[in-house]
mmCIF file of N, CA and C in Angstrom:
data_model
loop_
_atom_site.group_PDB
_atom_site.id
_atom_site.type_symbol
_atom_site.label_atom_id
_atom_site.label_comp_id
_atom_site.label_asym_id
_atom_site.label_seq_id
_atom_site.Cartn_x
_atom_site.Cartn_y
_atom_site.Cartn_z
ATOM 1 N N MET A 71 62.348 -70.599 -47.288
ATOM 2 C CA MET A 71 62.437 -72.167 -47.043
ATOM 3 C C MET A 71 62.026 -72.683 -45.587
ATOM 4 N N ARG A 72 61.922 -73.428 -45.824
ATOM 5 C CA ARG A 72 60.643 -74.583 -44.530
ATOM 6 C C ARG A 72 61.510 -75.625 -44.045
ATOM 7 N N ILE A 73 62.101 -76.158 -42.942
ATOM 8 C CA ILE A 73 62.523 -76.986 -42.706
ATOM 9 C C ILE A 73 62.018 -77.686 -41.422
ATOM 10 N N VAL A 74 61.478 -79.387 -41.843
ATOM 11 C CA VAL A 74 60.142 -79.143 -40.777
ATOM 12 C C VAL A 74 60.859 -80.434 -39.612
ATOM 13 N N GLU A 75 61.855 -80.912 -38.221
ATOM 14 C CA GLU A 75 62.137 -81.843 -38.044
ATOM 15 C C GLU A 75 61.682 -82.743 -37.680
ATOM 16 N N LYS A 76 61.875 -84.329 -37.732
ATOM 17 C CA LYS A 76 60.877 -84.685 -37.626
ATOM 18 C C LYS A 76 61.149 -85.894 -35.943
ATOM 19 N N VAL A 77 60.151 -85.215 -35.188
ATOM 20 C CA VAL A 77 59.829 -86.107 -34.010
ATOM 21 C C VAL A 77 59.005 -87.342 -33.671
ATOM 22 N N PRO A 78 59.065 -87.471 -32.562
ATOM 23 C CA PRO A 78 57.889 -88.412 -32.351
ATOM 24 C C PRO A 78 56.301 -87.821 -32.309
ATOM 25 N N GLU A 79 56.497 -86.205 -32.069
ATOM 26 C CA GLU A 79 54.849 -86.213 -31.709
ATOM 27 C C GLU A 79 54.180 -85.152 -33.064
ATOM 28 N N ASN A 80 55.203 -85.857 -34.017
ATOM 29 C CA ASN A 80 54.990 -84.625 -35.640
ATOM 30 C C ASN A 80 54.886 -85.447 -36.859
ATOM 31 N N CYS A 81 54.554 -85.082 -37.680
ATOM 32 C CA CYS A 81 54.267 -85.692 -39.356
ATOM 33 C C CYS A 81 54.862 -84.797 -39.446
ATOM 34 N N ILE A 82 55.606 -84.787 -40.599
ATOM 35 C CA ILE A 82 56.771 -84.207 -41.550
ATOM 36 C C ILE A 82 55.515 -83.696 -43.277
ATOM 37 N N PRO A 83 55.681 -82.981 -43.857
ATOM 38 C CA PRO A 83 55.108 -83.062 -45.147
ATOM 39 C C PRO A 83 54.972 -83.906 -45.806
ATOM 40 N N LEU A 84 56.213 -84.910 -46.081
ATOM 41 C CA LEU A 84 55.923 -86.378 -46.744
ATOM 42 C C LEU A 84 55.149 -86.960 -46.272
ATOM 43 N N GLU A 85 54.794 -87.308 -44.420
ATOM 44 C CA GLU A 85 53.526 -88.041 -43.991
ATOM 45 C C GLU A 85 52.644 -87.717 -44.669
ATOM 46 N N ILE A 86 52.144 -86.206 -45.170
ATOM 47 C CA ILE A 86 51.213 -85.301 -44.507
ATOM 48 C C ILE A 86 50.179 -85.784 -46.549
ATOM 49 N N ALA A 87 51.142 -85.718 -47.753
ATOM 50 C CA ALA A 87 51.054 -85.825 -49.102
ATOM 51 C C ALA A 87 50.627 -87.101 -48.919
ATOM 52 N N VAL A 88 49.984 -87.599 -50.119
ATOM 53 C CA VAL A 88 48.841 -88.915 -50.206
ATOM 54 C C VAL A 88 50.132 -89.006 -51.763
ATOM 55 N N ILE A 89 49.895 -90.678 -51.028
ATOM 56 C CA ILE A 89 50.188 -91.328 -52.142
ATOM 57 C C ILE A 89 49.977 -90.772 -53.815
ATOM 58 N N TYR A 90 50.207 -91.121 -54.886
ATOM 59 C CA TYR A 90 49.284 -90.991 -56.294
ATOM 60 C C TYR A 90 49.668 -92.302 -57.091
ATOM 61 N N GLY A 91 48.404 -92.291 -57.731
ATOM 62 C CA GLY A 91 47.598 -93.524 -58.317
ATOM 63 C C GLY A 91 47.691 -94.896 -57.170
ATOM 64 N N THR A 92 46.972 -94.584 -55.974
ATOM 65 C CA THR A 92 46.500 -95.750 -55.746
ATOM 66 C C THR A 92 45.111 -95.511 -55.463
ATOM 67 N N LYS A 93 44.042 -96.584 -55.395
ATOM 68 C CA LYS A 93 42.383 -96.638 -55.183
ATOM 69 C C LYS A 93 42.398 -96.093 -53.694
ATOM 70 N N SER A 94 42.947 -96.055 -52.814
ATOM 71 C CA SER A 94 43.126 -95.428 -51.460
ATOM 72 C C SER A 94 43.512 -93.601 -51.579
ATOM 73 N N GLN A 95 42.555 -92.639 -51.359
ATOM 74 C CA GLN A 95 42.794 -91.424 -51.548
ATOM 75 C C GLN A 95 43.439 -90.769 -49.848
ATOM 76 N N THR A 96 44.076 -91.794 -49.401
ATOM 77 C CA THR A 96 44.127 -91.676 -47.741
ATOM 78 C C THR A 96 45.797 -92.240 -47.582
ATOM 79 N N LEU A 97 45.869 -93.213 -48.446
ATOM 80 C CA LEU A 97 47.338 -93.619 -48.100
ATOM 81 C C LEU A 97 48.741 -92.611 -47.845
ATOM 82 N N ARG A 98 49.291 -93.106 -47.073
ATOM 83 C CA ARG A 98 50.344 -91.633 -47.160
ATOM 84 C C ARG A 98 51.589 -93.015 -46.672
ATOM 85 N N TYR A 99 52.714 -92.249 -46.309
ATOM 86 C CA TYR A 99 54.214 -92.446 -46.395
ATOM 87 C C TYR A 99 54.246 -92.369 -44.647
ATOM 88 N N ALA A 100 55.114 -93.409 -43.745
ATOM 89 C CA ALA A 100 55.419 -93.028 -43.056
ATOM 90 C C ALA A 100 56.930 -93.342 -42.574
ATOM 91 N N VAL A 101 57.604 -92.097 -42.210
ATOM 92 C CA VAL A 101 58.905 -92.166 -41.769
ATOM 93 C C VAL A 101 58.781 -92.423 -40.748
ATOM 94 N N LEU A 102 59.814 -93.666 -40.494
ATOM 95 C CA LEU A 102 59.952 -94.167 -39.185
ATOM 96 C C LEU A 102 61.339 -93.777 -38.592
ATOM 97 N N GLU A 103 62.194 -93.210 -39.705
ATOM 98 C CA GLU A 103 63.593 -93.409 -39.220
ATOM 99 C C GLU A 103 63.751 -91.482 -38.190
ATOM 100 N N GLU A 104 64.883 -91.410 -37.765
ATOM 101 C CA GLU A 104 64.849 -90.915 -36.678
ATOM 102 C C GLU A 104 66.366 -89.986 -37.109
ATOM 103 N N ASN A 105 66.540 -88.624 -36.586
ATOM 104 C CA ASN A 105 67.159 -87.595 -36.991
ATOM 105 C C ASN A 105 67.038 -87.261 -38.448
ATOM 106 N N VAL A 106 66.223 -87.023 -38.998
ATOM 107 C CA VAL A 106 65.779 -86.630 -40.726
ATOM 108 C C VAL A 106 64.583 -85.329 -39.826
ATOM 109 N N ALA A 107 64.675 -84.859 -41.523
ATOM 110 C CA ALA A 107 64.321 -83.775 -41.324
ATOM 111 C C ALA A 107 63.199 -83.760 -42.921
ATOM 112 N N ASP A 108 62.403 -82.420 -43.184
ATOM 113 C CA ASP A 108 61.703 -82.030 -43.981
ATOM 114 C C ASP A 108 61.963 -80.826 -45.099
ATOM 115 N N TRP A 109 62.297 -80.849 -46.303
ATOM 116 C CA TRP A 109 62.977 -79.549 -46.610
ATOM 117 C C TRP A 109 62.031 -79.068 -47.617
ATOM 118 N N ASN A 110 61.209 -77.752 -47.489
ATOM 119 C CA ASN A 110 60.695 -77.180 -48.523
ATOM 120 C C ASN A 110 60.116 -76.499 -48.944
ATOM 121 N N ALA A 111 59.772 -75.598 -49.890
ATOM 122 C CA ALA A 111 59.071 -74.221 -50.217
ATOM 123 C C ALA A 111 60.078 -73.500 -50.606
ATOM 124 N N VAL A 112 60.858 -74.133 -51.774
ATOM 125 C CA VAL A 112 61.751 -73.585 -52.450
ATOM 126 C C VAL A 112 61.053 -72.580 -53.606
ATOM 127 N N ALA A 113 61.537 -71.719 -53.805
ATOM 128 C CA ALA A 113 60.736 -70.389 -55.315
ATOM 129 C C ALA A 113 61.141 -69.630 -55.409
ATOM 130 N N PHE A 114 61.976 -69.274 -56.786
ATOM 131 C CA PHE A 114 62.755 -68.152 -57.093
ATOM 132 C C PHE A 114 62.353 -67.867 -58.193
ATOM 133 N N GLU A 115 62.963 -66.387 -59.358
ATOM 134 C CA GLU A 115 62.293 -65.919 -60.088
ATOM 135 C C GLU A 115 63.391 -66.365 -60.791
ATOM 136 N N LEU A 116 62.699 -66.936 -62.183
ATOM 137 C CA LEU A 116 63.339 -67.235 -63.189
ATOM 138 C C LEU A 116 64.220 -66.190 -63.827
ATOM 139 N N SER A 117 65.494 -65.967 -63.403
ATOM 140 C CA SER A 117 66.771 -65.336 -63.629
ATOM 141 C C SER A 117 68.067 -65.543 -63.329
ATOM 142 N N ARG A 118 68.733 -64.680 -63.636
ATOM 143 C CA ARG A 118 70.531 -65.018 -63.359
ATOM 144 C C ARG A 118 70.138 -64.386 -61.776
ATOM 145 N N THR A 119 69.953 -63.694 -61.567
ATOM 146 C CA THR A 119 69.974 -63.095 -59.673
ATOM 147 C C THR A 119 69.036 -64.303 -59.287
ATOM 148 N N GLY A 120 68.331 -64.321 -59.971
ATOM 149 C CA GLY A 120 67.455 -65.768 -58.620
ATOM 150 C C GLY A 120 67.724 -66.589 -58.411
ATOM 151 N N TRP A 121 68.901 -67.410 -59.911
ATOM 152 C CA TRP A 121 69.251 -68.290 -59.807
ATOM 153 C C TRP A 121 70.375 -68.365 -58.453
ATOM 154 N N TYR A 122 71.038 -67.216 -58.807
ATOM 155 C CA TYR A 122 72.446 -67.039 -57.515
ATOM 156 C C TYR A 122 71.677 -67.276 -56.506
ATOM 157 N N ALA A 123 70.529 -66.499 -56.031
ATOM 158 C CA ALA A 123 70.248 -65.918 -54.984
ATOM 159 C C ALA A 123 69.867 -67.795 -54.960
ATOM 160 N N ALA A 124 69.146 -68.107 -55.601
ATOM 161 C CA ALA A 124 68.089 -69.815 -55.225
ATOM 162 C C ALA A 124 69.633 -70.494 -54.199
ATOM 163 N N LYS A 125 70.812 -70.836 -54.913
ATOM 164 C CA LYS A 125 71.674 -71.088 -54.502
ATOM 165 C C LYS A 125 72.343 -71.087 -53.609
ATOM 166 N N LYS A 126 72.073 -69.874 -53.781
ATOM 167 C CA LYS A 126 72.758 -69.465 -51.740
ATOM 168 C C LYS A 126 72.619 -69.472 -50.901
ATOM 169 N N THR A 127 70.706 -69.825 -51.351
ATOM 170 C CA THR A 127 69.820 -70.196 -49.924
ATOM 171 C C THR A 127 70.140 -71.382 -49.747
ATOM 172 N N PHE A 128 69.828 -71.852 -51.242
ATOM 173 C CA PHE A 128 69.909 -73.738 -51.153
ATOM 174 C C PHE A 128 71.110 -73.896 -50.127
ATOM 175 N N ARG A 129 72.226 -73.154 -50.145
ATOM 176 C CA ARG A 129 73.640 -73.913 -49.972
ATOM 177 C C ARG A 129 73.442 -73.345 -48.013
ATOM 178 N N THR A 130 72.931 -71.902 -47.802
ATOM 179 C CA THR A 130 72.893 -71.758 -46.547
ATOM 180 C C THR A 130 71.912 -72.678 -45.863
ATOM 181 N N VAL A 131 70.586 -73.016 -45.929
ATOM 182 C CA VAL A 131 69.865 -73.951 -45.265
ATOM 183 C C VAL A 131 70.553 -75.613 -45.452
ATOM 184 N N ALA A 132 71.071 -76.353 -46.291
ATOM 185 C CA ALA A 132 72.351 -77.400 -46.733
ATOM 186 C C ALA A 132 73.407 -76.908 -45.447
ATOM 187 N N LYS A 133 73.781 -76.081 -45.208
ATOM 188 C CA LYS A 133 74.727 -75.781 -43.880
ATOM 189 C C LYS A 133 73.745 -75.924 -42.892
ATOM 190 N N TYR A 134 72.473 -75.049 -42.592
ATOM 191 C CA TYR A 134 72.160 -75.133 -41.499
ATOM 192 C C TYR A 134 71.938 -77.210 -40.829
ATOM 193 N N CYS A 135 71.182 -77.544 -42.093
ATOM 194 C CA CYS A 135 70.926 -79.287 -41.866
ATOM 195 C C CYS A 135 71.928 -80.357 -41.667
ATOM 196 N N ALA A 136 72.664 -79.629 -42.151
ATOM 197 C CA ALA A 136 74.549 -80.251 -41.760
ATOM 198 C C ALA A 136 74.843 -80.336 -39.974
ATOM 199 N N ASP A 137 74.381 -78.614 -39.968
ATOM 200 C CA ASP A 137 75.161 -78.197 -38.488
ATOM 201 C C ASP A 137 74.095 -78.900 -38.100
ATOM 202 N N LYS A 138 72.791 -79.390 -37.526
ATOM 203 C CA LYS A 138 72.361 -80.192 -36.900
ATOM 204 C C LYS A 138 72.572 -81.085 -36.781
ATOM 205 N N GLY A 139 73.019 -81.791 -37.979
ATOM 206 C CA GLY A 139 73.504 -83.378 -38.202
ATOM 207 C C GLY A 139 72.772 -84.427 -38.532
ATOM 208 N N TYR A 140 71.566 -83.865 -39.128
ATOM 209 C CA TYR A 140 70.444 -84.577 -39.767
ATOM 210 C C TYR A 140 71.351 -85.670 -40.204
ATOM 211 N N ASP A 141 70.743 -87.343 -40.576
ATOM 212 C CA ASP A 141 71.007 -88.181 -41.491
ATOM 213 C C ASP A 141 70.562 -88.133 -42.749
ATOM 214 N N ILE A 142 69.600 -87.164 -42.185
ATOM 215 C CA ILE A 142 68.490 -87.429 -44.245
ATOM 216 C C ILE A 142 67.718 -86.088 -43.994
ATOM 217 N N VAL A 143 67.724 -85.374 -45.148
ATOM 218 C CA VAL A 143 66.342 -84.477 -45.236
ATOM 219 C C VAL A 143 65.795 -84.688 -46.316
ATOM 220 N N TYR A 144 64.345 -84.833 -46.510
ATOM 221 C CA TYR A 144 63.987 -85.375 -47.850
ATOM 222 C C TYR A 144 63.126 -83.996 -47.970
ATOM 223 N N GLY A 145 62.647 -83.926 -49.036
ATOM 224 C CA GLY A 145 62.501 -82.914 -50.247
ATOM 225 C C GLY A 145 61.259 -83.328 -51.022
ATOM 226 N N LEU A 146 60.217 -82.332 -51.377
ATOM 227 C CA LEU A 146 59.324 -82.240 -52.357
ATOM 228 C C LEU A 146 59.217 -81.228 -53.541
ATOM 229 N N TYR A 147 59.450 -82.237 -54.572
ATOM 230 C CA TYR A 147 59.578 -80.618 -55.314
ATOM 231 C C TYR A 147 58.551 -81.089 -56.759
ATOM 232 N N ASN A 148 57.458 -80.564 -57.387
ATOM 233 C CA ASN A 148 56.686 -80.448 -58.647
ATOM 234 C C ASN A 148 57.361 -80.219 -59.820
ATOM 235 N N PRO A 149 57.900 -81.593 -60.371
ATOM 236 C CA PRO A 149 58.835 -81.817 -61.637
ATOM 237 C C PRO A 149 58.044 -80.680 -63.074
ATOM 238 N N ILE A 150 57.002 -80.285 -62.798
ATOM 239 C CA ILE A 150 56.240 -78.666 -63.545
ATOM 240 C C ILE A 150 57.728 -77.806 -63.530
ATOM 241 N N LEU A 151 57.947 -77.540 -62.341
ATOM 242 C CA LEU A 151 59.035 -76.656 -62.366
ATOM 243 C C LEU A 151 60.634 -76.714 -62.459
ATOM 244 N N ARG A 152 61.011 -77.075 -63.379
ATOM 245 C CA ARG A 152 62.158 -77.694 -63.652
ATOM 246 C C ARG A 152 63.124 -76.585 -62.913
ATOM 247 N N GLY A 153 63.018 -75.348 -63.206
ATOM 248 C CA GLY A 153 64.063 -74.905 -62.239
ATOM 249 C C GLY A 153 64.911 -75.742 -61.234
ATOM 250 N N ILE A 154 63.389 -75.949 -59.869
ATOM 251 C CA ILE A 154 63.876 -76.129 -58.634
ATOM 252 C C ILE A 154 64.497 -77.438 -59.351
ATOM 253 N N GLU A 155 64.229 -78.436 -59.851
ATOM 254 C CA GLU A 155 64.682 -80.159 -60.208
ATOM 255 C C GLU A 155 66.198 -79.992 -60.478
ATOM 256 N N LYS A 156 66.614 -79.054 -61.086
ATOM 257 C CA LYS A 156 67.855 -79.156 -61.891
ATOM 258 C C LYS A 156 68.633 -78.078 -60.294
ATOM 259 N N LEU A 157 68.228 -77.390 -59.843
ATOM 260 C CA LEU A 157 69.139 -77.086 -58.565
ATOM 261 C C LEU A 157 69.091 -78.399 -57.806
ATOM 262 N N TYR A 158 68.118 -78.699 -57.113
ATOM 263 C CA TYR A 158 68.371 -79.946 -56.142
ATOM 264 C C TYR A 158 69.489 -80.766 -56.662
ATOM 265 N N LEU A 159 68.719 -81.508 -57.970
ATOM 266 C CA LEU A 159 69.909 -82.800 -58.498
ATOM 267 C C LEU A 159 71.407 -82.327 -59.040
ATOM 268 N N SER A 160 71.641 -81.313 -59.376
ATOM 269 C CA SER A 160 72.682 -80.742 -59.667
ATOM 270 C C SER A 160 73.654 -80.334 -58.460
ATOM 271 N N GLU A 161 72.910 -80.157 -57.308
ATOM 272 C CA GLU A 161 73.924 -80.083 -55.614
ATOM 273 C C GLU A 161 73.866 -81.617 -55.451
ATOM 274 N N GLY A 162 73.174 -82.342 -55.819
ATOM 275 C CA GLY A 162 73.485 -83.844 -55.605
ATOM 276 C C GLY A 162 72.222 -84.538 -54.358
ATOM 277 N N ALA A 163 71.284 -83.668 -55.104
ATOM 278 C CA ALA A 163 70.057 -84.592 -54.204
ATOM 279 C C ALA A 163 69.748 -85.948 -55.122
ATOM 280 N N VAL A 164 69.411 -86.840 -54.794
ATOM 281 C CA VAL A 164 68.835 -87.771 -55.621
ATOM 282 C C VAL A 164 67.752 -88.421 -55.401
ATOM 283 N N PHE A 165 66.697 -88.730 -56.599
ATOM 284 C CA PHE A 165 65.348 -89.460 -56.511
ATOM 285 C C PHE A 165 65.168 -90.356 -54.867
ATOM 286 N N SER A 166 64.249 -90.937 -54.495
ATOM 287 C CA SER A 166 63.771 -91.574 -53.108
ATOM 288 C C SER A 166 63.521 -92.675 -53.615
ATOM 289 N N GLU A 167 64.331 -93.731 -53.266
ATOM 290 C CA GLU A 167 64.297 -95.345 -53.556
ATOM 291 C C GLU A 167 62.934 -95.268 -52.244
ATOM 292 N N ARG A 168 63.398 -94.913 -51.556
ATOM 293 C CA ARG A 168 62.560 -95.281 -50.091
ATOM 294 C C ARG A 168 60.927 -94.885 -50.316
ATOM 295 N N TYR A 169 60.636 -93.513 -50.609
ATOM 296 C CA TYR A 169 59.251 -93.165 -51.271
ATOM 297 C C TYR A 169 59.216 -92.827 -52.298
ATOM 298 N N PRO A 170 59.536 -93.891 -53.360
ATOM 299 C CA PRO A 170 59.095 -93.138 -54.805
ATOM 300 C C PRO A 170 58.442 -92.399 -55.089
ATOM 301 N N GLY A 171 56.982 -91.963 -54.651
ATOM 302 C CA GLY A 171 56.116 -91.045 -55.146
ATOM 303 C C GLY A 171 55.285 -91.452 -56.468
ATOM 304 N N PRO A 172 54.784 -90.633 -56.823
ATOM 305 C CA PRO A 172 54.341 -89.403 -57.142
ATOM 306 C C PRO A 172 53.220 -89.183 -55.081
ATOM 307 N N VAL A 173 53.443 -87.937 -55.032
ATOM 308 C CA VAL A 173 52.680 -87.548 -54.230
ATOM 309 C C VAL A 173 51.669 -86.208 -54.338
ATOM 310 N N TYR A 174 50.347 -85.919 -53.401
ATOM 311 C CA TYR A 174 49.926 -85.161 -54.191
ATOM 312 C C TYR A 174 49.670 -84.613 -52.777
ATOM 313 N N PHE A 175 48.690 -83.176 -52.791
ATOM 314 C CA PHE A 175 48.566 -82.879 -51.679
ATOM 315 C C PHE A 175 46.390 -82.587 -51.822
ATOM 316 N N PRO A 176 45.712 -83.247 -51.648
ATOM 317 C CA PRO A 176 44.514 -83.076 -51.681
ATOM 318 C C PRO A 176 44.251 -81.559 -52.170
ATOM 319 N N GLY A 177 43.356 -81.407 -53.180
ATOM 320 C CA GLY A 177 43.308 -79.590 -53.039
ATOM 321 C C GLY A 177 44.222 -78.688 -53.291
ATOM 322 N N PHE A 178 45.355 -79.021 -53.836
ATOM 323 C CA PHE A 178 46.501 -78.048 -54.086
ATOM 324 C C PHE A 178 46.721 -78.508 -55.356
ATOM 325 N N TYR A 179 46.707 -77.030 -56.765
ATOM 326 C CA TYR A 179 46.295 -77.092 -57.836
ATOM 327 C C TYR A 179 47.899 -76.182 -58.328
ATOM 328 N N LEU A 180 48.371 -76.350 -59.613
ATOM 329 C CA LEU A 180 49.154 -75.564 -60.081
ATOM 330 C C LEU A 180 48.265 -75.734 -61.961
ATOM 331 N N ASN A 181 48.079 -74.035 -62.071
ATOM 332 C CA ASN A 181 47.688 -73.850 -63.148
ATOM 333 C C ASN A 181 46.138 -74.629 -62.992
ATOM 334 N N GLY A 182 44.972 -74.970 -62.712
ATOM 335 C CA GLY A 182 44.277 -76.069 -62.455
ATOM 336 C C GLY A 182 44.504 -77.743 -62.620
ATOM 337 N N GLU A 183 45.576 -77.836 -62.939
ATOM 338 C CA GLU A 183 46.297 -79.019 -62.797
ATOM 339 C C GLU A 183 46.767 -79.851 -61.070
ATOM 340 N N LEU A 184 46.164 -80.928 -60.638
ATOM 341 C CA LEU A 184 46.727 -81.401 -59.285
ATOM 342 C C LEU A 184 48.031 -81.346 -59.399
ATOM 343 N N SER A 185 48.882 -80.682 -58.868
ATOM 344 C CA SER A 185 49.884 -80.690 -58.250
ATOM 345 C C SER A 185 50.788 -82.473 -57.438
ATOM 346 N N LYS A 186 51.561 -82.575 -58.446
ATOM 347 C CA LYS A 186 52.036 -83.861 -57.811
ATOM 348 C C LYS A 186 53.711 -83.457 -57.495
ATOM 349 N N PHE A 187 53.922 -84.356 -56.745
ATOM 350 C CA PHE A 187 55.389 -83.942 -55.869
ATOM 351 C C PHE A 187 56.188 -85.487 -56.068
ATOM 352 N N HIS A 188 57.651 -85.025 -56.580
ATOM 353 C CA HIS A 188 58.522 -86.230 -56.795
ATOM 354 C C HIS A 188 59.074 -85.957 -54.885
ATOM 355 N N VAL A 189 59.428 -86.981 -54.848
ATOM 356 C CA VAL A 189 60.571 -87.102 -53.114
ATOM 357 C C VAL A 189 62.271 -87.609 -53.077
ATOM 358 N N ILE A 190 62.966 -86.294 -52.928
ATOM 359 C CA ILE A 190 64.485 -86.404 -53.413
ATOM 360 C C ILE A 190 65.101 -86.687 -51.870
ATOM 361 N N GLU A 191 66.279 -86.524 -51.171
ATOM 362 C CA GLU A 191 67.018 -86.998 -50.467
ATOM 363 C C GLU A 191 67.645 -86.514 -50.521
ATOM 364 N N LEU A 192 68.308 -85.660 -49.053
ATOM 365 C CA LEU A 192 70.001 -85.337 -49.597
ATOM 366 C C LEU A 192 70.494 -85.994 -47.980
ATOM 367 N N GLU A 193 71.392 -87.057 -47.987
ATOM 368 C CA GLU A 193 72.036 -87.461 -46.965
ATOM 369 C C GLU A 193 72.983 -86.988 -46.366
ATOM 370 N N LYS A 194 73.620 -87.082 -44.983
ATOM 371 C CA LYS A 194 74.124 -86.083 -44.367
ATOM 372 C C LYS A 194 75.935 -85.768 -45.239
ATOM 373 N N GLU A 195 75.937 -86.696 -46.141
ATOM 374 C CA GLU A 195 77.677 -86.477 -46.756
ATOM 375 C C GLU A 195 77.283 -85.384 -48.032
ATOM 376 N N THR A 196 76.087 -85.276 -48.231
ATOM 377 C CA THR A 196 75.741 -84.400 -49.883
ATOM 378 C C THR A 196 75.104 -83.047 -48.712
ATOM 379 N N LEU A 197 74.729 -82.718 -48.083
ATOM 380 C CA LEU A 197 74.709 -81.853 -47.163
ATOM 381 C C LEU A 197 75.863 -81.078 -46.813
ATOM 382 N N GLN A 198 76.493 -81.781 -46.086
ATOM 383 C CA GLN A 198 78.135 -81.079 -45.992
ATOM 384 C C GLN A 198 79.196 -80.882 -47.501
ATOM 385 N N ASN A 199 78.936 -81.757 -48.796
ATOM 386 C CA ASN A 199 79.561 -81.246 -49.414
ATOM 387 C C ASN A 199 78.554 -80.291 -50.223
ATOM 388 N N ILE A 200 77.337 -79.702 -49.993
ATOM 389 C CA ILE A 200 76.006 -78.659 -50.675
ATOM 390 C C ILE A 200 77.158 -77.346 -49.776
ATOM 391 N N ALA A 201 76.996 -77.551 -48.284
ATOM 392 C CA ALA A 201 77.280 -76.357 -47.471
ATOM 393 C C ALA A 201 78.918 -75.805 -48.131
ATOM 394 N N SER A 202 79.294 -77.101 -48.098
ATOM 395 C CA SER A 202 81.312 -76.729 -48.795
ATOM 396 C C SER A 202 81.651 -75.427 -49.306
ATOM 397 N N LYS A 203 80.142 -75.184 -50.311
ATOM 398 C CA LYS A 203 80.185 -74.525 -51.441
ATOM 399 C C LYS A 203 80.353 -72.892 -51.513
ATOM 400 N N LEU A 204 79.508 -72.239 -49.690
ATOM 401 C CA LEU A 204 79.377 -71.409 -49.371
ATOM 402 C C LEU A 204 81.088 -70.141 -49.460
#
């Protein structure tokens, strides 16, 4: 897993992704909030052991984010990968209303099709609740 903290000098992955369904292939979201981060790169084997490891890792990263005191952590997931969606949503993540997406990264494909990602949010209280399950 990867956490990218938003600071004035950088762009987080959410800001690099292009908004899907617009005429412009360069329209992107700008994250103006402070004390936020982007959480990505979740993958696991579709098995009981893989699911257990993914939940444990997810909770450990949530604890890290809660300990850092982030107000909100954003994540991107491809809805084709149902296991990731189930993991995020079962642990309290919500679909972003601020950044409704979907978004994509030019040239990034899954099984020959452009990968489109939905944006989810984990607020401070959600991160703390997830971390408390460790």
